[in-house]
Each structure stands twice: as C-alpha cells, then as structure tokens.
Short mmCIF file of C-alpha atoms in Angstrom, two decimals:
data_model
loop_
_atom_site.label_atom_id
_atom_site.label_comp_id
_atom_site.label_asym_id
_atom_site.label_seq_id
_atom_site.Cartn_x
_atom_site.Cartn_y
_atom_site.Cartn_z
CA UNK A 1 0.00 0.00 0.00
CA UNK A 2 1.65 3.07 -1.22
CA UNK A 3 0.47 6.86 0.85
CA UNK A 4 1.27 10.53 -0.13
CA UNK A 5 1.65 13.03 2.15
CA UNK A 6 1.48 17.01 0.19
CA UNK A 7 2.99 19.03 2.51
CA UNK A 8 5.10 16.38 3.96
CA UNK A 9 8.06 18.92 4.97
CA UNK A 10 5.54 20.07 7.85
CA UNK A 11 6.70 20.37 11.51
CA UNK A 12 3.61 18.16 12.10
CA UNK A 13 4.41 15.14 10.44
CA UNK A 14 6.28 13.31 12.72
CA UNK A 15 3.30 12.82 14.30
CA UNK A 16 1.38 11.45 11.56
CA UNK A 17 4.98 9.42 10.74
CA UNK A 18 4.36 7.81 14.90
CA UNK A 19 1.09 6.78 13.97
CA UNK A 20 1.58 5.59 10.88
CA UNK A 21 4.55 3.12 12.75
CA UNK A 22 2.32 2.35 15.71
CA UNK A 23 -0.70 1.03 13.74
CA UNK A 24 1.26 -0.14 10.71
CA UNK A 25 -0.94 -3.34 11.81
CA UNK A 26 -4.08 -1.21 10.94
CA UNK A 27 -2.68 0.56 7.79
CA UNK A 28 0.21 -1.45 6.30
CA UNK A 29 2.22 0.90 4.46
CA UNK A 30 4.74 -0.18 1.70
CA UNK A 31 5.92 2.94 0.86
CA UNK A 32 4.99 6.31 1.91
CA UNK A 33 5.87 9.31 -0.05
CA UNK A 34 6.57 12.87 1.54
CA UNK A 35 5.92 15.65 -0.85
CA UNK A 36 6.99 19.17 -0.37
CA UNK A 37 8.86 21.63 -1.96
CA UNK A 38 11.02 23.37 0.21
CA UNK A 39 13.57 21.06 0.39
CA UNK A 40 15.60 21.90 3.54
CA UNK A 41 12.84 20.87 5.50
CA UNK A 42 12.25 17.79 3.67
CA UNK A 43 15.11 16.04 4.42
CA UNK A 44 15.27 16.40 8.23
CA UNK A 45 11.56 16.21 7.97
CA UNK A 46 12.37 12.65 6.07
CA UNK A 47 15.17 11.63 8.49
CA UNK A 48 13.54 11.86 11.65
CA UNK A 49 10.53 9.95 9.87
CA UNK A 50 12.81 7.31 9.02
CA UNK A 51 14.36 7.23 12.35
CA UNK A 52 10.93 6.70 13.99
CA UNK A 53 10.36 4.07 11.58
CA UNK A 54 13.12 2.00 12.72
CA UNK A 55 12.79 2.40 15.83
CA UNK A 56 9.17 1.18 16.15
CA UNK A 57 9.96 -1.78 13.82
CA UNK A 58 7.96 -0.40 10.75
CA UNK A 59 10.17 -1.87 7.32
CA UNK A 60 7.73 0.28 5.50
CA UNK A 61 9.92 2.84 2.76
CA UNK A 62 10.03 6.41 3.01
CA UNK A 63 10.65 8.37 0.43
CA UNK A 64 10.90 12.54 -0.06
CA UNK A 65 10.56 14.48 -3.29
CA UNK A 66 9.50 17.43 -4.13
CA UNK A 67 8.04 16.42 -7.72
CA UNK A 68 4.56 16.11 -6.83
CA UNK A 69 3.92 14.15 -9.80
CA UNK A 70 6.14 11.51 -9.39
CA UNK A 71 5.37 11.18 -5.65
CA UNK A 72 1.34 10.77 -6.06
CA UNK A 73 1.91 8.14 -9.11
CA UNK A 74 0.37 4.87 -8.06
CA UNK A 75 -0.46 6.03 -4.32
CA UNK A 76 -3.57 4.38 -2.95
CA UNK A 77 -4.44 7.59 -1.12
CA UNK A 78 -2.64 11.28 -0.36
CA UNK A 79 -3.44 13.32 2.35
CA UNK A 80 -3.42 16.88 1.90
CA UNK A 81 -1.90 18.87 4.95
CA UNK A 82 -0.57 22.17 3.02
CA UNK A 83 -0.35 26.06 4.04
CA UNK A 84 -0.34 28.40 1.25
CA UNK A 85 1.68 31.27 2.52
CA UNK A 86 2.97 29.23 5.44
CA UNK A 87 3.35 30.79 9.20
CA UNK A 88 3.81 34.06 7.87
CA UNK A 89 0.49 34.68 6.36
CA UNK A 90 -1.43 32.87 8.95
CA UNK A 91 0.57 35.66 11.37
CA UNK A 92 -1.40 38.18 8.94
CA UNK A 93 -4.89 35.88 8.91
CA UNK A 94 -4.87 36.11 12.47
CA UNK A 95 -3.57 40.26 13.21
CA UNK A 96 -5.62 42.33 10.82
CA UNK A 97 -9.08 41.23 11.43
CA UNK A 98 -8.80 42.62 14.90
CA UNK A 99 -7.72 46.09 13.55
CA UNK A 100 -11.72 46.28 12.75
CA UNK A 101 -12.53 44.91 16.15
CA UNK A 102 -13.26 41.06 14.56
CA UNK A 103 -11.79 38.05 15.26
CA UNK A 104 -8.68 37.05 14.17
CA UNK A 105 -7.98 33.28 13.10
CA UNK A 106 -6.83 31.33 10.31
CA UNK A 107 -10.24 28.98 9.75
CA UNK A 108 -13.30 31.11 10.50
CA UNK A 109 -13.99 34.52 9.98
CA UNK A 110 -12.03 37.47 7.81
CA UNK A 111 -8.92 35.46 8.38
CA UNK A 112 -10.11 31.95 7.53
CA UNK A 113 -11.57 33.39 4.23
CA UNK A 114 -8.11 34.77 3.27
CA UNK A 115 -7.05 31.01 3.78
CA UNK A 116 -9.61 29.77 1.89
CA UNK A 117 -9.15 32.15 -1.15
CA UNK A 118 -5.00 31.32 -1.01
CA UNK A 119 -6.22 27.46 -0.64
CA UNK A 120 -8.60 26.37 -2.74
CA UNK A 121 -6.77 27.08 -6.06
CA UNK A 122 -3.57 25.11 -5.01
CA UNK A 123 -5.50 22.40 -3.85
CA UNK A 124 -7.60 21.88 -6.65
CA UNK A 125 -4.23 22.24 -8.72
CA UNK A 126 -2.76 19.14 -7.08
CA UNK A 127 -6.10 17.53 -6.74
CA UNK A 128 -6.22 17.40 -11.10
CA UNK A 129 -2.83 16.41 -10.83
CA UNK A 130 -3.23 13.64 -9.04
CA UNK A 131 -6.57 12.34 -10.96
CA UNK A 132 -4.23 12.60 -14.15
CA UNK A 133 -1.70 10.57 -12.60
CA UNK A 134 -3.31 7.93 -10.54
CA UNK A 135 -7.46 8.35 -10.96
CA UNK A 136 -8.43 5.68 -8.42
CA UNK A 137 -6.35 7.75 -5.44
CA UNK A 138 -8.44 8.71 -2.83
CA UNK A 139 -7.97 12.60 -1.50
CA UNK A 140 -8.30 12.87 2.03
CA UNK A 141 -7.71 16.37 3.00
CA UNK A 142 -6.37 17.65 6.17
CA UNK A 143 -5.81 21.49 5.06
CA UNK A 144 -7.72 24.52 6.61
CA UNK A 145 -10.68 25.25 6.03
CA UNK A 146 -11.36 21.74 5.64
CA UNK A 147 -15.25 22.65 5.36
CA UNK A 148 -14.73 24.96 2.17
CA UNK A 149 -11.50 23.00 0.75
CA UNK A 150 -13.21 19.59 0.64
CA UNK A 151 -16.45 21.05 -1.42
CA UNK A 152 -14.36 22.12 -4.07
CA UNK A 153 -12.74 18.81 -4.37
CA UNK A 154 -16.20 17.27 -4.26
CA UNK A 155 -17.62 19.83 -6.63
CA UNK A 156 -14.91 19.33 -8.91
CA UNK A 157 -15.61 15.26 -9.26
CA UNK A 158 -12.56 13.92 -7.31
CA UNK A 159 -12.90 11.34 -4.78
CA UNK A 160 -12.38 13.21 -1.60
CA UNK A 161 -13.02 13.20 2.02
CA UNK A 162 -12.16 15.62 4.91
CA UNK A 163 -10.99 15.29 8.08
CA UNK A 164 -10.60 17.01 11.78
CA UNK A 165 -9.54 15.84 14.65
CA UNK A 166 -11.92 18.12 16.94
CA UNK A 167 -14.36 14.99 16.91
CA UNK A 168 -10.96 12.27 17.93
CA UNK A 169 -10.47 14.60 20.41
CA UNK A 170 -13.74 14.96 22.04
CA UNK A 171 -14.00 10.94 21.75
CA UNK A 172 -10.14 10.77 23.94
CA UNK A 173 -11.87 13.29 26.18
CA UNK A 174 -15.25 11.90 26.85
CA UNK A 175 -13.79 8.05 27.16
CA UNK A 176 -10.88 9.31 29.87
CA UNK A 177 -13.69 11.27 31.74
CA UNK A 178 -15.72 8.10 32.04
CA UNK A 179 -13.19 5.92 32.08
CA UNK A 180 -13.62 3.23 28.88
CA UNK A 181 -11.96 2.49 25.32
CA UNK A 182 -12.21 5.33 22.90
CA UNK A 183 -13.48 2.98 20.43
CA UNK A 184 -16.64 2.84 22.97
CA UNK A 185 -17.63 6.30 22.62
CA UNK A 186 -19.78 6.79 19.60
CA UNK A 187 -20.52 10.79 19.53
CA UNK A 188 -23.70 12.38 17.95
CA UNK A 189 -21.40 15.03 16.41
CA UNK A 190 -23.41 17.45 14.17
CA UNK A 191 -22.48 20.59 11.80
CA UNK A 192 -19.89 22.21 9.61
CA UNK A 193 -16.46 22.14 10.10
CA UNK A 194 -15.12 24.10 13.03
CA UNK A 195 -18.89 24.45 13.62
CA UNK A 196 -20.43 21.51 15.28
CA UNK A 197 -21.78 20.53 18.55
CA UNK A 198 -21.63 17.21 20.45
CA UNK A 199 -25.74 16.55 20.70
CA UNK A 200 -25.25 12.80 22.29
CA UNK A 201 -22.46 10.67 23.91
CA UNK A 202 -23.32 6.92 22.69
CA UNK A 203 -21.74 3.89 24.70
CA UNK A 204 -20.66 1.04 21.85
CA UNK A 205 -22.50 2.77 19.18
CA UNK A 206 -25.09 4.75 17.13
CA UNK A 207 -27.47 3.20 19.42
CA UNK A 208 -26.33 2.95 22.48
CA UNK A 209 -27.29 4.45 25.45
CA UNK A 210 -26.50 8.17 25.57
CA UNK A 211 -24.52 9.16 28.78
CA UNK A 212 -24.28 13.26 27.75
CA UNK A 213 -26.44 14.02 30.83
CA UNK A 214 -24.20 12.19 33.01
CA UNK A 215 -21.11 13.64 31.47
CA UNK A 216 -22.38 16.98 32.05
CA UNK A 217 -23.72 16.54 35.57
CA UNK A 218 -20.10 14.91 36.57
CA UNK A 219 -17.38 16.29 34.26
CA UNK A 220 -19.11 19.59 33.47
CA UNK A 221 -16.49 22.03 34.89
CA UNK A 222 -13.64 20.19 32.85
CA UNK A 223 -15.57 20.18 30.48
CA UNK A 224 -15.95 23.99 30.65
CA UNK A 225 -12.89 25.02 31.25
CA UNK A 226 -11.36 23.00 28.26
CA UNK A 227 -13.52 25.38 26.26
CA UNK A 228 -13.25 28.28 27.92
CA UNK A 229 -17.05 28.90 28.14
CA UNK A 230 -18.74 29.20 31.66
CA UNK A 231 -20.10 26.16 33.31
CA UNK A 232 -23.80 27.48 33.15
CA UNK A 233 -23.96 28.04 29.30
CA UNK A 234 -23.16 24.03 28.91
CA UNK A 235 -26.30 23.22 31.20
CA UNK A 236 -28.35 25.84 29.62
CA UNK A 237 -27.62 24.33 26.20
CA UNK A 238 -27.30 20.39 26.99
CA UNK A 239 -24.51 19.72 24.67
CA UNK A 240 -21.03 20.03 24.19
CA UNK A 241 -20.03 22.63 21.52
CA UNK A 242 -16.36 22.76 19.74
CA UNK A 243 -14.45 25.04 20.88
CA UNK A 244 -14.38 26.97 17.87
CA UNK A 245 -17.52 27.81 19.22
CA UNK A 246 -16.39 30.20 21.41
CA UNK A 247 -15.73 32.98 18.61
CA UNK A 248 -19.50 32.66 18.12
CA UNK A 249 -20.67 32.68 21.78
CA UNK A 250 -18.15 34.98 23.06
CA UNK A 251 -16.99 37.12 19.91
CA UNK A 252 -16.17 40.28 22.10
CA UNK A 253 -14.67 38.51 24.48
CA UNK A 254 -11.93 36.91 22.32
CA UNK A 255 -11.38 39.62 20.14
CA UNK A 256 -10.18 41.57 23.93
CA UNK A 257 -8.30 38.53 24.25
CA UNK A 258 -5.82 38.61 21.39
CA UNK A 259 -5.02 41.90 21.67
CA UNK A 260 -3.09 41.15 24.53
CA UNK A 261 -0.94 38.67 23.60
CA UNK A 262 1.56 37.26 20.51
CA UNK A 263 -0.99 35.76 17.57
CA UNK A 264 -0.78 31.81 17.66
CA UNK A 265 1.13 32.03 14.66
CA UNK A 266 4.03 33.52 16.24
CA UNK A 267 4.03 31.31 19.00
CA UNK A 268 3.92 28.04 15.92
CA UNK A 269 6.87 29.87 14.08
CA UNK A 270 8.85 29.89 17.11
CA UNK A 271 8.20 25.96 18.14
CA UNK A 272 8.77 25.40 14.44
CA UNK A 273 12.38 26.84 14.92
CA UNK A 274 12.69 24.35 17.70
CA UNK A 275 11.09 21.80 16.38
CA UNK A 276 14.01 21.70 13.22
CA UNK A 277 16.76 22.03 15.55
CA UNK A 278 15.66 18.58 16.96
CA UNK A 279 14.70 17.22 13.80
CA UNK A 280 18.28 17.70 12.41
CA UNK A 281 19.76 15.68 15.75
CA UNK A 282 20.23 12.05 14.49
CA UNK A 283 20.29 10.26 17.77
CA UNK A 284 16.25 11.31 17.81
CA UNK A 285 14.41 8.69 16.45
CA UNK A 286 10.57 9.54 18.13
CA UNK A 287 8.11 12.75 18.14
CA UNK A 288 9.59 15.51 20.77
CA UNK A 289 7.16 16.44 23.71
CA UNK A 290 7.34 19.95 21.78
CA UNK A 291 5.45 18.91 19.05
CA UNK A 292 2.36 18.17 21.57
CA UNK A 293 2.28 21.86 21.54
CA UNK A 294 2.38 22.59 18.15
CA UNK A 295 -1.67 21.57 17.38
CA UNK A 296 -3.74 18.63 15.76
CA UNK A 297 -3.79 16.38 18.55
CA UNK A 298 -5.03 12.98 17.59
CA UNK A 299 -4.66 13.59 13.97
CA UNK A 300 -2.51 10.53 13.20
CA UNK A 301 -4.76 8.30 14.81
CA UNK A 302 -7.78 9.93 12.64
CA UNK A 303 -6.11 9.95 9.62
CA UNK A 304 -4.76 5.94 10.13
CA UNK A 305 -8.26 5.19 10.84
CA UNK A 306 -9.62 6.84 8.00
CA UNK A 307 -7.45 5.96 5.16
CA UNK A 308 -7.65 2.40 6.65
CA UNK A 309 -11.39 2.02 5.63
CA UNK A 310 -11.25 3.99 2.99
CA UNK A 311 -8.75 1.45 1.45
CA UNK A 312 -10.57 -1.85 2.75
CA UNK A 313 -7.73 -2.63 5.36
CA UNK A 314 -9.91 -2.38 8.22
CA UNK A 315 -10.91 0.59 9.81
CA UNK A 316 -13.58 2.03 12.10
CA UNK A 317 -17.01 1.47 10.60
CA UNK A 318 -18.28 5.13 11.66
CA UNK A 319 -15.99 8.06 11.90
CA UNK A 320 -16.66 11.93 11.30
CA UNK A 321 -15.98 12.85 8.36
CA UNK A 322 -16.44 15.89 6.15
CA UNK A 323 -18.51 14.80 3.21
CA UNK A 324 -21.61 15.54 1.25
CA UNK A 325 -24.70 16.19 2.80
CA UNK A 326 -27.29 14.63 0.49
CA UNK A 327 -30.15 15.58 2.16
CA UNK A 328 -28.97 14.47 5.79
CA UNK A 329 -29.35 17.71 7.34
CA UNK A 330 -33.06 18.83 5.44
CA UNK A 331 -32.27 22.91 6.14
CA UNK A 332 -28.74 22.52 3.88
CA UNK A 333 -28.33 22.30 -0.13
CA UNK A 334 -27.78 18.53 -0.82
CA UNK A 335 -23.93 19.90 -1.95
CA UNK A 336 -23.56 21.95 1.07
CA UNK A 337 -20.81 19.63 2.98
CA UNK A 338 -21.17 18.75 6.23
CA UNK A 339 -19.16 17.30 9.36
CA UNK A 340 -21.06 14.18 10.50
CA UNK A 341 -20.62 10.53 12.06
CA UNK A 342 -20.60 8.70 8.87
CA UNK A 343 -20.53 4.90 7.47
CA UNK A 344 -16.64 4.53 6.10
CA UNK A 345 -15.89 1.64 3.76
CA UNK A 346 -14.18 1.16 0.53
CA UNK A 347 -17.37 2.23 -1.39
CA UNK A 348 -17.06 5.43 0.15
CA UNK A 349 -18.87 7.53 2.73
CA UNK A 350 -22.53 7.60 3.70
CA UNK A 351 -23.36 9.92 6.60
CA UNK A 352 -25.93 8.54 9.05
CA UNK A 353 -28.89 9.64 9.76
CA UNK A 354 -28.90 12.58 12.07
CA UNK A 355 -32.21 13.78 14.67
CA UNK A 356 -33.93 17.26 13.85
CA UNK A 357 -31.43 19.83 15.08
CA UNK A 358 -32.39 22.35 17.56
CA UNK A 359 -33.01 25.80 15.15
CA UNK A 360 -30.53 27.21 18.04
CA UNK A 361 -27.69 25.19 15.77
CA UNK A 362 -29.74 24.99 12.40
CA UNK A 363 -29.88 28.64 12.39
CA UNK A 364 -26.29 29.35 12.70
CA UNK A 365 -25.36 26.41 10.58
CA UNK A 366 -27.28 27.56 7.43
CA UNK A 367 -25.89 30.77 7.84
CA UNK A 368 -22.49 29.82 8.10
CA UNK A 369 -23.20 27.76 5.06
CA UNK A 370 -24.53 29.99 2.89
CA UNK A 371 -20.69 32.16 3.55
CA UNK A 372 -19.11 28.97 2.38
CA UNK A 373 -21.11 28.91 -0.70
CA UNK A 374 -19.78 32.57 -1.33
CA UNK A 375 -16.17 31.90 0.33
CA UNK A 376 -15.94 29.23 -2.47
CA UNK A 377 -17.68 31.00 -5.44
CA UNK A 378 -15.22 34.26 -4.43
CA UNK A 379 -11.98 31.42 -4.21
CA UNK A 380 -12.88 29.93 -7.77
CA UNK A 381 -13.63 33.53 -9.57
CA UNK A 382 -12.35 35.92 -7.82
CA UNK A 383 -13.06 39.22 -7.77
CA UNK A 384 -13.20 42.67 -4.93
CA UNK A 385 -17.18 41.94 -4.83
CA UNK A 386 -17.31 38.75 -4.17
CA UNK A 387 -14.77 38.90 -1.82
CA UNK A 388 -17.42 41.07 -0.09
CA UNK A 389 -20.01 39.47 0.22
CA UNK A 390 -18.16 36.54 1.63
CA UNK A 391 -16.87 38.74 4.24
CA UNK A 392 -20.79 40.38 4.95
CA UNK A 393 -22.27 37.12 5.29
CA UNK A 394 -20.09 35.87 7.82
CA UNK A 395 -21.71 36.22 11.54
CA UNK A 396 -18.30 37.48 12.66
CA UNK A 397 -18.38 40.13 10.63
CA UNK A 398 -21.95 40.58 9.35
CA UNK A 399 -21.64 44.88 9.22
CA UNK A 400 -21.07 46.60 5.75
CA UNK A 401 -18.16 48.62 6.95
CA UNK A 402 -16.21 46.05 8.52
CA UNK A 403 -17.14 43.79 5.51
CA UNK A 404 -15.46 46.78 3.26
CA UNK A 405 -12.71 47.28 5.30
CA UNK A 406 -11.82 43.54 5.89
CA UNK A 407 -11.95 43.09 2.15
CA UNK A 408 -9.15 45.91 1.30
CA UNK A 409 -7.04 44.38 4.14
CA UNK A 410 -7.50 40.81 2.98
CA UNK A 411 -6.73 41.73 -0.66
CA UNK A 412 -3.58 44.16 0.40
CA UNK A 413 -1.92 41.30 2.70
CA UNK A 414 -2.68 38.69 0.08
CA UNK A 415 -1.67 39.98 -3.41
CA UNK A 416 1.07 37.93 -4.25
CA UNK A 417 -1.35 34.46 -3.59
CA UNK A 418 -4.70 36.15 -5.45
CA UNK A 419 -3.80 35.86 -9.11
CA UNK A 420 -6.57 38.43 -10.14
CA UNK A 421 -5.48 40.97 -7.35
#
C-alpha cells in the first residue's frame, strides 16, 4: 500500500509518521511518499521519519521528493496537509481582522476566508494532478478550512473526504472522563467544520445508550474550562459545543483577548524553529514532547483510521468525516458539505442519519453555510465583490463597513497568492 503526504516537509508530520509506525498493523504501508517543496525541511523532515520508523519496527519505505507528480503516481491515497503562505500569512490571517474589532484566526472569519481564497486554487491544482496521474487515489484532505476545501474537491468530481480531529479529540476526552476504550464512545457530532456541537455521547455505538447528561452533571467544569465557556452556558444548552464555538458565543470577548498577547502564529513559528533544531539531531528517532504543543492532537490516529477504511484494510465502521450532505441535514443544499458521524468503507462515505437539530444550531449552521457557498464561489472567480459578500455574510463580521474594510485588508496582505489581485 503506497500513501502521499502534500505538505510532507511540515513540523507536524512526525506525528502522523508515529502513527503511521504504531498502527502499521491497521494501515500497512509499503511505501509512503513525503511531498513538499522546500527542500531543507524535507530532508530532516524525512530523516527523523525514518528514524521513527526504525525504531518502532515499521520496514515500511520512506521516500521525499518534491516532484509532486512523481510522488502521487500509483499512491492508494494522499493526504493533503498544506499552508499556502505558510506561518507568515497565517501571522497576517490572524492580526488584521482585529484592527476592525473582529476576530482574528486562520479557519473562520475574515482570516479563515483569506485562507480559503490562497487554498482552494492550489489544492484543486494538485487535486487534477493527481486524478491525471493515478485516478483511483483517494484525496483525504487535512488542510484549513477543511469545510470549504473539501467542497471544491467534491464539486470538482474527485474522490475526496475531509478530516478534523476536533471529533478524535472529544471521543479521547469523553472516554478518559468516564473511564472506557475510545473505540466505545460513539458521539452524535453534528455541523460544519469548526462548527459543530456534540448533541449525544453513545456507549458502543449509534445506538447505544446516551450518557451526555451524566457527562455533564459529573465532568461539566472540565468540560468547561477545556472550552473556555462558563459552566452554566453548557447546562443551559445540553450539549457540548467545539471550541471553535467560542468565537460565536463569546466574539467580544476573544477579540479583547488577542489583543493582549503574541498571535498563535508567532508562538507556531517559534516551536517550528525548535522543532528543526531537533529534527536535524540524528540520535532522535521519536516525536519531541514539543510537538504536543504545536496543534492537531489525535490527527494521526484519525487519519490511520480513516485511510484504513477507505482502502478496505480495516478501519472504524463510523468516523466523522467531512462529506456531502445529500439531504442528511433537510435545512442545507444537498452539496452543502457537512461534518457528521458517517458509514466509512471502501465504497465510500454515507453519513448517518442525524435527529432534527435544535433551530438554536440549524440557524447558525445555514448561515455559516450559505458564507461557504460565497467563500468558495469568491476562491474559484475571484473578484473585490465577491470577496465582499463573503466577508458580509459571515456572523463574525456581518456589518457593511467592517465587511469593506476587511476586504481591502485581505486583498492588500494577500496579493502575491490572489492571481486576479
């Protein structure tokens, strides 16, 4: 079985690397290809994968290149884990939003449009590339805004699937808090990417008993704090919401927040420093502790599972996925996509049925939909208006001079990616 990574040279993928060599019994990789194109990384990128490899007894090949062509050819699946612009514009994504008093972050918002508009082109780039070289590839895609990035892949005819790992990591959470397996926890997980709320906690599966309400009445204030939301606003609502959340419910709040301290980005450019400095030592041959800081917790284990299914080695049978919605939630487009528990097998990916969602959620859903729609339509055409009305149908933005002024500031820090600026 043959894997791509795109964006291999990333800080992150020594993690994906450790789980790939941990469940190699789950995913048996013969060869697994690590795509990027600035080369420096690469290698000690490629070196301390190899190293880990060894070490955990994985005979599995690695290989680096950055000829994307050549590395995709005959690959059973590639993962997509790119940043267009790198550190340096996400630094940008995340700072000038909150010049207009909005929140500043690289997946929602002002900022998480600029990502998509820099995104969507590349991807679908190496997306065509791939179906020209190896059809029959599977594209599961890993790169913010996973929502927005994986409709164009779908809309475009390619067989793709999306992942996060906010869902993995509610799972770990949920099965520590009441002590049992992970694989136990089945969650009623509902919404768009970076958008979704936790409506049911399901012991062995989609129909087992759901133990929310006890989570809630014992774990409630871990709960809480994890998202930084007050106790009271989880027992008023009955259900665990992402923590992405939180720029919704507490907008002001946030945006106070970040003007206070170094953007995220900063902090991720200087543990990436770090991080390269270890990766070039050749006695290390596992993931540092650092990289536990650096984001994406439980992505490897997501992604193994995943691609596992996906390729008929075994698998999960339900995972959340992003994928189409096909009339699973009734208030979205059939194309709108949609983050979901879903049936995973080598056919493909069939979300499961989902209970009428409280308009509370449906409301803010659709809304945050119908911005996607425009996000993608302004990524694909381009153009100062469309831009727009991306930015005035957001619900972080949502005011006609912040929509104006976000758009000149998006446009001016992202000229050189925005081949009709």
């Amino acid at each position: 079985m043959k894997l791509a990574v795109v964006g291999g040279g990333s800080t992150y993928t020594p993690e994906l690397i450790d789980g790939f060599a941990r469940l190699r019994n789950t995913l048996p990789i013969s060869e697994l290809v690590l795509i990027d194109p600035a080369a420096d990384r690469l290698e000690l990128v490629g070196g301390l994968a190899r190293r880990i490899f060894a070490r955990q007894g994985h005979d599995g090949r690695i290989v680096t290149t950055s000829d994307l062509d050549a590395g995709v050819a005959d690959a059973d699946a590639v993962l997509l884990q790119l940043r267009v612009g790198g550190q340096a514009a996400r630094n940008q994504d995340e700072t000038w939003p909150l010049e207009c008093g909005c929140v500043g972050q690289e997946t929602t918002g002002a900022g998480g449009l600029a990502k998509a508009l820099r995104t969507v082109p590349v991807v679908l780039d190496i997306a065509e590339r791939v179906r020209r070289t190896n059809p029959n590839a599977w594209i599961i895609d890993f790169t913010n805004p996973v929502g927005i990035v994986t409709r164009a892949l779908l809309q475009a005819g390619h067989k793709a699937v999306g992942l996060c790992n906010v869902a993995i990591g509610f799972q770990r959470k949920f099965a520590r808090l009441l002590e049992v397996a992970p694989a136990d926890i089945h969650l009623n997980h509902v919404g768009l990417n970076h958008l979704t709320w936790e409506t049911g906690v399901r012991l062995g599966g989609p129909e087992g008993e759901d133990v929310l309400p006890k989570l809630l009445a014992g774990h409630g204030d871990a709960i809480a704090d994890d998202l930084h939301l007050p106790r009271a606003v989880l027992d008023r609502l009955g259900v665990v919401p992402s923590y992405y959340l939180r720029y919704f419910y507490a907008h002001d709040e946030v945006v106070r927040e970040l003007k206070t301290k170094p953007s995220r980005a900063a902090e991720v450019a200087e543990m990436e420093k770090q991080l390269l400095e270890m990766y070039g030592d050749p006695a290390l041959d596992e993931k540092p502790e650092l990289l536990a800081r650096r984001g994406g917790a439980f992505y490897s284990e997501a992604a193994v599972d995943l691609a596992a299914s996906l390729l008929g080695a075994g698998g999960s049978p339900y995972q959340v996925v992003n994928t189409v919605n096909k009339g699973t939630l009734s208030f979205l487009p059939d194309d709108a996509v949609i983050e979901v528990q879903a049936a995973v097998g080598s056919q493909g990916v069939t979300p499961l049925p989902v209970p009428e969602v409280d308009p509370l959620y449906a409301g803010l859903i659709a809304q945050v939909t119908a911005y996607e729609d425009l996000a993608l339509e302004a990524a694909l055409r381009g153009g100062r208006d469309r831009v727009f009305k991306a930015m005035l149908s957001h619900p972080l933005i949502g005011q006609y001079e912040y929509a104006e002024a976000l758009t000149d500031k998006l446009i001016a820090h992202n000229q050189e990616h925005l081949a009709w600026a």
